[in-house]
XYZ file of C-alpha atoms in Angstrom:
337
model
C 6.839 -24.930 -19.527
C 9.175 -25.832 -16.722
C 12.365 -27.864 -16.746
C 14.301 -29.892 -14.172
C 17.903 -29.131 -15.092
C 19.248 -31.517 -12.447
C 17.687 -34.673 -13.831
C 18.460 -35.727 -17.378
C 15.881 -37.214 -19.657
C 13.003 -35.693 -17.638
C 9.942 -35.374 -19.842
C 8.463 -31.930 -20.294
C 4.951 -30.970 -21.259
C 4.351 -27.748 -23.206
C 1.077 -26.095 -24.211
C -0.358 -26.363 -27.683
C 0.617 -23.453 -29.911
C -0.585 -22.429 -33.326
C 1.958 -21.287 -35.911
C 2.575 -17.576 -35.656
C 0.601 -17.300 -32.453
C 0.599 -13.605 -31.465
C 0.392 -14.400 -27.761
C 4.124 -15.033 -27.390
C 5.014 -11.333 -27.272
C 1.983 -10.602 -25.100
C 2.992 -13.264 -22.578
C 6.499 -11.909 -22.706
C 5.319 -8.427 -21.766
C 3.219 -9.747 -18.902
C 5.482 -12.384 -17.378
C 9.016 -11.274 -18.233
C 9.455 -9.492 -14.855
C 8.984 -12.882 -13.169
C 11.622 -14.819 -15.104
C 15.425 -14.427 -14.932
C 17.033 -13.182 -18.117
C 19.610 -15.022 -20.162
C 21.111 -14.597 -23.602
C 20.141 -17.273 -26.161
C 23.553 -18.818 -26.722
C 25.631 -19.208 -24.794
C 23.604 -18.495 -21.641
C 25.035 -15.604 -19.652
C 22.906 -15.221 -16.580
C 24.093 -14.287 -13.120
C 22.263 -13.779 -9.873
C 22.331 -10.021 -10.464
C 20.945 -10.167 -13.988
C 17.690 -8.282 -14.485
C 14.919 -8.995 -17.000
C 15.048 -6.798 -20.056
C 12.348 -5.891 -22.531
C 11.156 -9.043 -24.268
C 14.342 -10.015 -26.083
C 15.452 -13.215 -27.745
C 16.949 -14.525 -24.519
C 13.584 -14.416 -22.802
C 11.885 -16.205 -25.635
C 14.631 -18.811 -25.683
C 14.455 -19.605 -22.004
C 10.682 -19.580 -21.751
C 9.431 -20.979 -25.032
C 12.423 -22.623 -26.717
C 10.764 -26.014 -26.743
C 7.190 -24.755 -27.268
C 8.154 -22.632 -30.267
C 10.150 -25.439 -31.914
C 7.132 -27.727 -31.790
C 4.491 -25.050 -32.451
C 2.938 -27.060 -35.257
C 2.167 -30.034 -33.062
C -1.474 -31.092 -32.859
C -1.119 -32.451 -29.325
C 1.045 -31.846 -26.254
C 4.712 -32.470 -26.992
C 7.194 -34.610 -25.090
C 10.782 -33.421 -25.537
C 13.993 -34.646 -23.941
C 17.190 -32.560 -23.631
C 19.902 -34.093 -25.763
C 22.976 -32.639 -24.109
C 24.259 -30.981 -21.008
C 24.818 -27.809 -22.977
C 21.163 -27.750 -24.024
C 20.078 -28.292 -20.438
C 22.075 -25.233 -19.444
C 19.826 -23.149 -21.689
C 16.624 -23.895 -19.785
C 15.376 -22.805 -16.382
C 15.301 -25.367 -13.608
C 12.057 -26.180 -11.839
C 13.518 -24.808 -8.639
C 14.447 -21.516 -10.322
C 11.073 -21.306 -12.007
C 9.186 -21.868 -8.767
C 11.469 -19.430 -7.038
C 10.239 -16.731 -9.380
C 6.599 -17.626 -8.528
C 5.510 -18.268 -12.074
C 4.892 -21.931 -11.360
C 2.333 -21.011 -8.738
C 0.721 -18.405 -10.955
C 0.272 -20.293 -14.176
C -0.483 -23.998 -14.411
C -0.166 -26.007 -17.588
C -3.921 -26.165 -18.026
C -4.325 -22.424 -17.550
C -1.555 -21.662 -20.008
C -3.146 -23.995 -22.522
C -6.477 -22.216 -22.073
C -4.802 -18.855 -22.569
C -3.345 -19.961 -25.883
C -6.462 -21.667 -27.208
C -8.812 -18.809 -26.318
C -6.318 -15.948 -26.684
C -7.435 -14.707 -23.295
C -4.997 -11.804 -23.267
C -6.946 -8.992 -24.931
C -5.672 -6.929 -27.799
C -3.251 -4.107 -27.176
C -5.830 -1.767 -28.692
C -8.185 -2.098 -25.704
C -6.685 0.810 -23.701
C -6.841 3.106 -26.742
C -10.442 2.364 -27.652
C -11.387 2.217 -23.980
C -10.071 5.768 -23.592
C -12.196 6.839 -26.569
C -15.336 5.436 -24.944
C -14.357 7.069 -21.660
C -14.173 10.440 -23.440
C -17.607 9.827 -24.950
C -18.930 9.068 -21.479
C -17.477 12.262 -19.985
C -18.960 14.292 -22.822
C -22.348 12.672 -22.296
C -22.133 13.362 -18.580
C -21.469 17.027 -19.330
C -24.470 17.455 -21.632
C -26.830 15.666 -19.264
C -25.499 17.685 -16.334
C -25.978 20.966 -18.181
C -22.264 21.818 -18.361
C -22.419 22.030 -22.151
C -25.223 22.661 -24.637
C -26.496 20.004 -27.009
C -24.904 21.755 -29.994
C -21.546 21.633 -28.189
C -22.083 17.940 -27.518
C -22.631 17.370 -31.239
C -19.539 19.335 -32.200
C -17.275 17.628 -29.669
C -18.660 14.152 -30.338
C -18.094 14.597 -34.064
C -14.482 15.439 -33.274
C -14.214 12.166 -31.333
C -15.934 10.264 -34.133
C -13.402 11.594 -36.619
C -10.571 10.196 -34.476
C -11.874 6.663 -33.942
C -9.917 3.803 -35.485
C -12.709 1.706 -36.958
C -10.818 -1.637 -37.188
C -9.790 -1.280 -33.534
C -13.339 -0.421 -32.514
C -14.663 -3.512 -34.278
C -12.160 -5.675 -32.395
C -12.953 -3.948 -29.118
C -16.672 -4.704 -29.305
C -16.012 -8.186 -30.783
C -18.087 -7.268 -33.829
C -17.597 -10.515 -35.744
C -18.860 -12.551 -32.810
C -21.873 -10.279 -32.359
C -23.042 -10.728 -35.942
C -22.371 -14.471 -36.213
C -25.598 -16.315 -37.136
C -27.504 -13.031 -36.947
C -31.121 -13.053 -38.104
C -32.114 -9.778 -39.754
C -35.491 -8.135 -39.356
C -37.942 -8.246 -42.226
C -38.742 -4.593 -41.605
C -36.515 -1.883 -40.197
C -33.435 -2.549 -38.113
C -32.422 -5.432 -35.878
C -31.088 -3.978 -32.613
C -28.128 -5.819 -31.081
C -27.610 -5.108 -27.380
C -24.118 -5.718 -26.031
C -21.773 -4.822 -23.188
C -18.491 -3.023 -23.653
C -15.382 -4.808 -22.339
C -14.247 -3.807 -18.871
C -10.987 -1.922 -19.270
C -9.078 0.425 -17.010
C -10.439 3.962 -17.083
C -13.844 3.066 -18.539
C -16.691 3.207 -15.984
C -18.919 0.166 -15.754
C -21.964 2.439 -15.350
C -22.138 4.570 -18.484
C -24.122 7.764 -18.960
C -24.716 7.024 -22.633
C -26.556 4.067 -24.106
C -25.242 2.102 -27.076
C -26.403 -0.559 -29.487
C -25.760 -1.871 -32.977
C -28.387 -1.675 -35.714
C -28.232 -4.413 -38.368
C -29.937 -4.241 -41.773
C -30.566 -6.197 -44.907
C -30.473 -4.323 -48.197
C -33.280 -1.750 -48.615
C -34.215 -1.918 -44.919
C -34.196 1.368 -42.997
C -33.976 3.305 -39.820
C -37.343 4.815 -40.639
C -37.819 8.607 -40.554
C -38.189 9.854 -37.013
C -37.332 12.745 -34.727
C -36.319 12.723 -31.076
C -37.524 14.304 -27.854
C -35.068 15.308 -25.142
C -32.293 13.180 -26.633
C -28.879 13.533 -28.243
C -27.697 10.641 -30.368
C -25.114 9.667 -32.969
C -24.639 7.119 -35.739
C -21.295 5.609 -36.756
C -21.339 3.328 -39.798
C -19.517 0.112 -38.887
C -19.956 -1.744 -42.162
C -21.835 -1.326 -45.423
C -23.362 1.659 -47.201
C -26.406 3.808 -46.474
C -28.382 6.623 -48.005
C -28.660 8.995 -45.063
C -30.988 11.979 -44.685
C -31.313 14.511 -41.874
C -33.839 17.266 -41.244
C -34.030 20.139 -38.826
C -37.138 20.044 -36.703
C -38.420 23.572 -37.197
C -41.594 23.319 -35.129
C -44.547 21.138 -34.150
C -47.573 23.299 -35.116
C -50.032 20.738 -33.795
C -50.209 17.198 -32.440
C -50.380 15.639 -35.904
C -47.668 17.445 -37.850
C -44.021 18.463 -37.706
C -42.422 21.164 -39.857
C -39.009 19.964 -41.051
C -36.249 21.292 -43.306
C -33.739 19.013 -45.137
C -30.132 19.458 -44.009
C -28.219 16.302 -45.084
C -28.837 14.025 -48.062
C -25.849 11.858 -49.046
C -24.309 8.406 -49.018
C -22.700 7.130 -45.828
C -20.014 4.444 -45.837
C -17.995 2.631 -43.161
C -16.434 5.217 -40.854
C -18.981 7.924 -41.705
C -20.983 9.438 -38.868
C -23.662 11.956 -37.983
C -25.204 13.391 -34.817
C -28.587 14.743 -33.774
C -29.963 16.840 -30.938
C -33.110 18.759 -30.095
C -31.526 21.776 -31.776
C -29.915 20.449 -34.953
C -30.575 17.626 -37.461
C -33.216 16.248 -35.124
C -34.872 13.972 -37.695
C -32.968 11.237 -39.527
C -33.663 8.431 -41.988
C -31.085 5.835 -43.092
C -31.639 3.202 -45.786
C -29.198 0.323 -46.357
C -27.715 0.177 -49.872
C -25.420 -2.840 -49.445
C -26.460 -6.462 -48.935
C -25.884 -6.052 -45.199
C -25.067 -2.919 -43.219
C -24.416 -2.020 -39.578
C -24.616 1.159 -37.485
C -23.164 1.812 -34.036
C -25.586 3.999 -32.104
C -24.778 6.197 -29.102
C -27.583 7.992 -27.286
C -28.018 10.223 -24.244
C -31.607 10.408 -23.009
C -33.462 12.693 -20.558
C -31.035 15.549 -21.072
C -33.440 18.105 -19.616
C -34.938 16.712 -16.380
C -37.762 19.283 -16.601
C -38.818 17.944 -19.993
C -41.104 14.957 -19.540
C -41.185 14.101 -23.234
C -38.855 11.449 -24.575
C -38.283 8.874 -27.267
C -38.910 8.806 -31.010
C -41.472 10.739 -33.033
C -42.186 8.964 -36.338
C -43.025 11.110 -39.358
C -43.657 10.939 -43.095
C -41.192 13.328 -44.800
C -43.136 12.988 -48.052
C -45.461 15.777 -47.015
C -46.684 19.155 -48.183
C -43.918 21.373 -49.555
C -43.758 24.787 -47.908
C -41.625 27.880 -48.490
C -37.860 27.964 -47.832
C -37.520 24.221 -48.382
C -39.717 23.327 -45.453
C -42.001 20.290 -45.384
C -45.183 19.713 -43.400
C -44.636 16.096 -42.316
C -47.452 14.007 -40.923
C -46.722 12.193 -37.686
C -47.057 8.401 -37.880
C -47.321 5.423 -35.582
C -44.307 3.063 -35.486
C -46.325 0.471 -37.430
C -47.251 2.968 -40.148
C -43.670 4.210 -40.462
C -42.196 0.714 -40.764
C -44.867 -0.403 -43.222
C -44.038 2.484 -45.580
C -40.311 3.017 -45.013
C -38.954 -0.001 -43.118
């Protein structure tokens, strides 16, 4: 809000604020270079004073009236009661001189507060994580690293992710609001990542969220010419992986179990053409969500791609191997979805 320190009893309009609004320190960090600094009481500001890091003086000068009336349900009218109080606020001329008046109108400021338009401080951290995932995906598609190396390095990144920050970054709660789940299998939620510094807008990897009701599944399937990963965002799953040993004919796949355990929020797994190629996840909780990352067409010479659905309840062979029958998507979802 701005003040006219030369005219007494001038009404001032301030934006609506909610109690404990976290945007005050964020606005301070963004706009404090534009506003002269003064100590709260008494004011000690000279022409040579420089803004310091978000201290009480800045809050006092910028939001002393707004903060006092933060519980108001409508714009507040406040009148300075003394000359001394008027000395504690910035004049309209001073405010305009520092260019803030031209940068931020009352209506814009009110919109900022109501919509919390300044993103969370976690965005650069999580954005850097996604940027690392993108570089890793670029390397495996470009042949700089093998698929097994991609799995190893991506699992290292997965182990470092801060799940609550990731959920905020992708606006998870908004994405699942009024969500209708599929009767069979997963419901795929397509979404865009926020645009943050350092994260390319054109990503090498694809991403989506899978949503499930209890007892619904990512049905058993393998992958052709693809590296992918699951990160459990919320809920519990029974997860199984299998190595794809060979495809002896067009109708069967020889698999070997490698992972069979419960997955909870924060758990993850990866697959490639070389390791844990087949997976099958069944939701155990009332609702459950998976964040999926995938890199397709890794080998440009390999024309195959996509999922290969199988029935892992097949003929038992030696050394723990299973002769699994290949299925259509409809057959797989009817039996396992």
